[in-house]
Short mmCIF file of C-alpha atoms in Angstrom, two decimals:
data_model
loop_
_atom_site.label_atom_id
_atom_site.label_comp_id
_atom_site.label_asym_id
_atom_site.label_seq_id
_atom_site.Cartn_x
_atom_site.Cartn_y
_atom_site.Cartn_z
CA MET N 1 0.00 0.00 0.00
CA SER N 2 1.59 3.24 -1.13
CA GLN N 3 1.16 6.57 0.65
CA ASN N 4 -1.12 7.77 -2.16
CA GLN N 5 -3.40 4.77 -1.80
CA ILE N 6 -6.00 4.73 0.96
CA PRO N 7 -7.75 1.34 1.25
CA ILE N 8 -11.39 1.31 0.12
CA GLU N 9 -12.37 -2.17 1.29
CA ASN N 10 -15.10 -2.78 3.79
CA ASN N 11 -14.01 -4.43 7.01
CA GLN N 12 -14.50 -7.84 5.41
CA GLY N 13 -11.24 -9.68 5.77
CA PHE N 14 -10.07 -7.52 8.67
CA SER N 15 -10.27 -8.46 12.35
CA LEU N 16 -11.52 -5.17 13.79
CA ALA N 17 -13.33 -4.39 17.03
CA SER N 18 -16.94 -3.25 16.81
CA SER N 19 -18.36 -0.61 19.14
CA ALA N 20 -20.55 -3.20 20.82
CA GLU N 21 -17.55 -5.28 21.92
CA ALA N 22 -14.83 -2.62 22.35
CA PRO N 23 -13.55 -2.11 25.93
CA LYS N 24 -15.36 0.30 28.22
CA GLY N 25 -14.63 1.52 31.74
CA PRO N 26 -11.47 0.81 33.75
CA VAL N 27 -8.69 -1.18 32.11
CA LEU N 28 -5.98 -2.49 34.45
CA LEU N 29 -2.44 -2.32 33.12
CA MET N 30 -0.86 -5.46 34.55
CA GLU N 31 2.57 -7.05 34.62
CA LYS N 32 3.71 -10.55 35.46
CA GLN N 33 4.02 -9.98 39.19
CA GLU N 34 2.82 -12.18 42.00
CA ALA N 35 0.57 -9.49 43.51
CA HIS N 36 -1.00 -8.77 40.10
CA ASP N 37 -1.51 -12.48 39.49
CA GLN N 38 -3.21 -13.01 42.84
CA PHE N 39 -5.48 -10.01 42.31
CA HIS N 40 -6.89 -11.15 38.97
CA ARG N 41 -7.11 -14.80 40.01
CA LYS N 42 -9.17 -13.99 43.10
CA SER N 43 -11.30 -11.32 41.45
CA GLN N 44 -15.06 -11.77 41.19
CA HIS N 45 -15.33 -8.74 38.92
CA ASP N 46 -15.52 -8.60 35.13
CA LEU N 47 -12.00 -7.28 34.71
CA THR N 48 -10.45 -5.90 31.56
CA VAL N 49 -6.65 -6.00 31.61
CA LEU N 50 -3.94 -4.50 29.41
CA LEU N 51 -0.55 -6.14 28.87
CA ARG N 52 2.48 -4.63 27.20
CA LEU N 53 3.91 -6.87 24.51
CA THR N 54 7.06 -7.33 26.61
CA THR N 55 4.95 -8.98 29.32
CA VAL N 56 3.15 -11.05 26.69
CA ILE N 57 6.46 -12.37 25.38
CA THR N 58 7.35 -13.56 28.88
CA LEU N 59 4.03 -15.39 29.23
CA VAL N 60 4.23 -16.93 25.76
CA ASN N 61 7.75 -18.18 26.50
CA LEU N 62 6.31 -19.90 29.57
CA GLY N 63 3.73 -21.63 27.38
CA HIS N 64 0.72 -19.49 28.30
CA THR N 65 -2.15 -18.04 26.32
CA ALA N 66 -4.41 -15.23 27.51
CA GLU N 67 -7.03 -17.76 28.59
CA SER N 68 -4.62 -20.10 30.37
CA TRP N 69 -3.19 -17.20 32.38
CA PHE N 70 -6.31 -15.13 33.04
CA GLY N 71 -9.16 -17.62 32.64
CA GLU N 72 -12.28 -17.29 30.53
CA ASN N 73 -13.94 -14.34 32.27
CA ILE N 74 -11.26 -11.66 31.97
CA THR N 75 -11.01 -9.51 28.83
CA VAL N 76 -7.38 -9.31 27.72
CA ILE N 77 -5.88 -6.52 25.60
CA THR N 78 -2.28 -6.54 24.39
CA THR N 79 -0.43 -3.43 23.26
CA THR N 80 2.69 -2.37 21.39
CA THR N 81 2.89 0.89 23.34
CA ILE N 82 6.21 -0.11 24.87
CA ASN N 83 9.70 1.35 25.29
CA ASP N 84 10.89 2.95 22.04
CA LYS N 85 14.19 1.06 22.02
CA ILE N 86 12.41 -2.28 22.23
CA LEU N 87 9.73 -1.14 19.80
CA SER N 88 12.28 -0.16 17.16
CA LYS N 89 13.50 -3.78 16.96
CA LEU N 90 10.03 -5.31 16.68
CA GLU N 91 9.07 -6.50 13.20
CA TRP N 92 5.43 -6.88 12.16
CA LEU N 93 5.83 -10.61 11.64
CA GLU N 94 7.29 -11.11 15.11
CA GLU N 95 4.46 -9.07 16.61
CA LEU N 96 1.88 -11.12 14.72
CA GLU N 97 3.38 -14.43 15.83
CA ILE N 98 3.39 -13.33 19.48
CA VAL N 99 -0.25 -12.25 19.33
CA GLN N 100 -1.32 -15.41 17.50
CA ALA N 101 0.37 -17.52 20.16
CA PHE N 102 -1.16 -15.59 23.08
CA GLU N 103 -4.67 -15.16 21.62
CA PRO N 104 -5.85 -12.04 23.46
CA ASP N 105 -9.33 -10.62 22.96
CA PHE N 106 -7.96 -7.36 21.56
CA HIS N 107 -4.62 -6.12 20.27
CA ILE N 108 -3.30 -2.57 19.79
CA PRO N 109 -0.81 -3.00 16.95
CA CYS N 110 2.22 -1.41 15.37
CA ASP N 111 2.98 1.62 17.50
CA TYR N 112 5.56 4.05 16.14
CA PRO N 113 6.90 7.11 17.98
CA ASP N 114 5.50 10.47 16.82
CA TYR N 115 6.88 13.23 19.00
CA GLN N 116 6.17 16.90 18.31
CA THR N 117 9.92 17.54 18.24
CA ASP N 118 10.56 14.94 15.52
CA ASP N 119 11.20 15.90 11.92
CA PRO N 120 7.78 16.33 10.20
CA ASP N 121 8.67 13.88 7.42
CA LEU N 122 9.69 11.28 9.98
CA ARG N 123 6.44 11.77 11.92
CA HIS N 124 4.40 11.45 8.74
CA ASN N 125 6.19 8.23 7.81
CA HIS N 126 5.69 6.81 11.29
CA VAL N 127 1.96 7.55 11.21
CA TRP N 128 1.71 5.88 7.81
CA ASN N 129 3.76 2.87 8.94
CA CYS N 130 1.49 2.49 11.97
CA LEU N 131 -1.60 2.47 9.75
CA GLU N 132 -0.10 0.13 7.19
CA GLY N 133 1.08 -2.26 9.90
CA THR N 134 -2.29 -2.10 11.63
CA LEU N 135 -4.05 -3.16 8.42
CA TRP N 136 -1.54 -5.94 7.82
CA ILE N 137 -1.98 -7.26 11.36
CA ALA N 138 -5.78 -6.98 11.11
CA GLN N 139 -5.81 -8.92 7.85
CA ASN N 140 -3.61 -11.66 9.26
CA LEU N 141 -5.74 -11.96 12.41
CA ALA N 142 -8.94 -12.43 10.39
CA GLY N 143 -10.72 -15.59 11.51
CA THR N 144 -9.14 -15.56 14.98
CA LYS N 145 -10.63 -14.44 18.31
CA THR N 146 -8.37 -11.37 18.45
CA LYS N 147 -9.83 -8.03 17.34
CA VAL N 148 -7.67 -5.04 16.48
CA LEU N 149 -7.99 -1.68 18.22
CA PRO N 150 -6.06 0.88 16.14
CA LEU N 151 -4.02 3.72 17.57
CA ILE N 152 -4.82 7.26 16.57
CA LYS N 153 -1.53 9.00 15.80
CA GLY N 154 -0.32 12.34 14.57
CA ALA N 155 0.90 15.63 15.96
CA THR N 156 -0.81 17.71 13.25
CA PRO N 157 -4.28 17.69 11.62
CA GLU N 158 -2.71 16.52 8.37
CA GLU N 159 -1.08 13.53 10.07
CA ARG N 160 -4.26 12.62 11.94
CA ARG N 161 -6.25 12.94 8.71
CA LEU N 162 -4.50 9.79 7.48
CA CYS N 163 -5.93 7.93 10.46
CA TYR N 164 -9.41 9.33 9.97
CA GLN N 165 -9.44 8.42 6.28
CA VAL N 166 -8.38 4.83 6.92
CA PHE N 167 -10.76 4.50 9.87
CA ASP N 168 -13.65 5.87 7.82
CA HIS N 169 -13.04 3.56 4.87
CA LEU N 170 -12.92 0.53 7.14
CA GLY N 171 -15.84 1.56 9.34
CA ILE N 172 -13.66 1.88 12.47
CA ASN N 173 -15.30 3.85 15.26
CA ASP N 174 -13.25 2.61 18.23
CA CYS N 175 -9.58 3.45 18.67
CA VAL N 176 -6.87 4.05 21.26
CA PHE N 177 -4.93 7.14 22.28
CA TYR N 178 -1.64 6.74 24.13
CA GLY N 179 -1.40 9.44 26.79
CA THR N 180 1.26 8.10 29.14
CA GLN N 181 4.00 10.27 27.65
CA TYR N 182 2.15 13.43 28.70
CA PHE N 183 3.01 12.55 32.29
CA THR N 184 6.37 10.82 31.89
CA ALA N 185 7.67 13.78 29.84
CA ASN N 186 6.13 16.36 32.19
CA VAL N 187 3.86 17.77 29.50
CA GLY N 188 0.89 17.49 31.83
CA PHE N 189 -2.83 16.84 31.94
CA TYR N 190 -4.01 20.11 30.43
CA GLN N 191 -2.12 19.56 27.18
CA LEU N 192 -3.50 16.02 27.05
CA ARG N 193 -7.01 17.39 27.57
CA ASP N 194 -6.53 20.00 24.85
CA ASP N 195 -5.17 17.44 22.39
CA LEU N 196 -8.07 15.08 23.04
CA ARG N 197 -10.53 17.93 22.58
CA THR N 198 -8.88 18.69 19.25
CA ILE N 199 -9.17 15.08 18.12
CA VAL N 200 -12.82 14.96 19.16
CA SER N 201 -13.45 18.20 17.26
CA GLU N 202 -11.93 16.61 14.17
CA ALA N 203 -13.63 13.22 14.51
CA PRO N 204 -16.53 13.36 16.99
CA HIS N 205 -17.83 9.92 16.01
CA LEU N 206 -14.79 8.10 17.40
CA LYS N 207 -14.89 6.30 20.75
CA ILE N 208 -11.49 6.35 22.44
CA MET N 209 -9.72 4.18 24.97
CA LEU N 210 -7.16 6.35 26.74
CA ILE N 211 -3.95 4.78 28.03
CA GLY N 212 -2.18 6.53 30.89
CA LEU N 213 -4.91 8.16 33.01
CA GLN N 214 -7.39 6.69 35.52
CA SER N 215 -8.08 9.59 37.88
CA PRO N 216 -11.86 10.20 37.97
CA ARG N 217 -11.22 13.86 38.82
CA TRP N 218 -9.34 14.34 35.55
CA LEU N 219 -11.46 11.98 33.47
CA THR N 220 -14.55 14.11 34.12
CA GLN N 221 -12.82 16.97 32.28
CA LEU N 222 -12.33 14.94 29.10
CA PRO N 223 -14.79 14.74 26.20
CA PRO N 224 -17.53 12.09 26.40
CA GLN N 225 -15.88 10.17 23.57
CA ILE N 226 -13.32 8.86 26.09
CA VAL N 227 -15.06 5.61 27.07
CA ALA N 228 -12.25 3.53 28.59
CA ALA N 229 -9.31 4.41 30.84
CA ALA N 230 -6.21 2.22 31.09
CA GLY N 231 -3.36 2.59 33.53
CA GLN N 232 -1.77 1.50 36.80
CA ARG N 233 -3.55 3.86 39.20
CA TRP N 234 -5.62 0.83 40.22
CA ILE N 235 -2.62 -0.50 42.16
CA ASN N 236 -2.77 2.42 44.60
CA GLU N 237 -6.56 2.51 44.63
CA VAL N 238 -6.86 -1.10 45.80
CA GLN N 239 -3.81 -0.74 48.07
CA LEU N 240 -2.21 -3.76 46.48
CA ARG N 241 0.41 -5.35 48.75
CA GLU N 242 -0.65 -2.99 51.58
CA VAL N 243 -3.85 -4.67 52.72
CA PRO N 244 -5.15 -8.27 52.60
CA LEU N 245 -6.24 -9.46 49.17
CA ASN N 246 -9.93 -9.68 50.07
CA GLN N 247 -9.82 -6.03 51.14
CA SER N 248 -8.14 -5.06 47.86
CA GLN N 249 -10.98 -6.77 46.05
CA ARG N 250 -13.52 -4.68 47.96
CA LEU N 251 -11.59 -1.47 47.27
CA TYR N 252 -11.81 -2.17 43.54
CA GLU N 253 -15.60 -1.73 43.57
CA PRO N 254 -15.71 2.02 44.38
CA MET N 255 -12.81 2.63 42.01
CA GLU N 256 -14.72 0.94 39.19
CA ARG N 257 -17.88 2.92 39.96
CA ASN N 258 -16.02 6.22 40.07
CA ILE N 259 -14.24 5.65 36.76
CA ASN N 260 -17.43 4.52 35.04
CA ALA N 261 -19.23 7.59 36.38
CA ALA N 262 -16.46 9.90 35.12
CA LEU N 263 -16.24 8.43 31.61
CA GLY N 264 -18.52 9.48 28.81
CA HIS N 265 -19.92 12.50 30.62
CA GLY N 266 -17.46 15.29 29.87
CA GLN N 267 -18.32 18.35 27.80
CA MET N 268 -18.32 18.08 24.01
CA PRO N 269 -16.09 20.80 22.50
CA ILE N 270 -18.23 23.23 20.50
CA THR N 271 -15.78 22.93 17.61
CA ALA N 272 -16.83 19.29 17.20
CA TRP N 273 -19.81 20.56 15.23
CA THR N 274 -17.80 22.80 12.91
CA SER N 275 -14.40 21.34 12.04
CA ARG N 276 -15.11 17.74 10.97
CA ALA N 277 -15.57 18.64 7.30
CA GLU N 278 -12.43 20.75 7.27
CA VAL N 279 -10.26 17.93 8.60
CA THR N 280 -11.57 15.16 6.34
CA ALA N 281 -11.90 17.19 3.18
#
């Protein structure tokens, strides 16, 4: 697929998540740690968990699939939003083989770095490579249990337009935004909020899973299109390792309620009604 060629197929032949099945609510970023393992094994809740591909590789090397490790009742998402140095060495075929072996419910494929400070041509190429890799992964996962959740990328409207065009042609309404770097790079919540408002103004039909933020206080300030929140705040909220496991399980319940109450209820930016045609034209 060349950069002048946007795919025009329907989603036939692609393993893509539908809005009815896409993750909603809190998503627990987990690692292969004893405390994490005990928490999900003892949980009576309908958990949704997120695993970095580095953790998945460890589990696959131990002979596990998503179901053998988490059981039948936990929704498992795997993601390529990992350390850039590791990501740069990851080929699409290797990624596909890992995901096929692990058999998660959802996969977030083919992340590429796209920092504001990068050369514009490099950013553009990385956005395109992410989209092309996402389509390749989605085609090769067709017929399996794993559905693809694409990343929305791009530091400029022109770069994001590539995502919107591909999403529109394939009927994709659910996607993922990686927000962790706003906090690790000290950019901050307010820039994240502004960037999400911009995206929602450009594509108000999209439903977004946000990675990197689980604070209900902040989630209430985000647009209603943010429908799922992934991160590791849950560890502090349930006081993992600090209180007995049964107490941690009880502490999860108010956390889940608070996140669900905060999601999907923020204010729609007024520009959402005016700029969609400008961005996709």
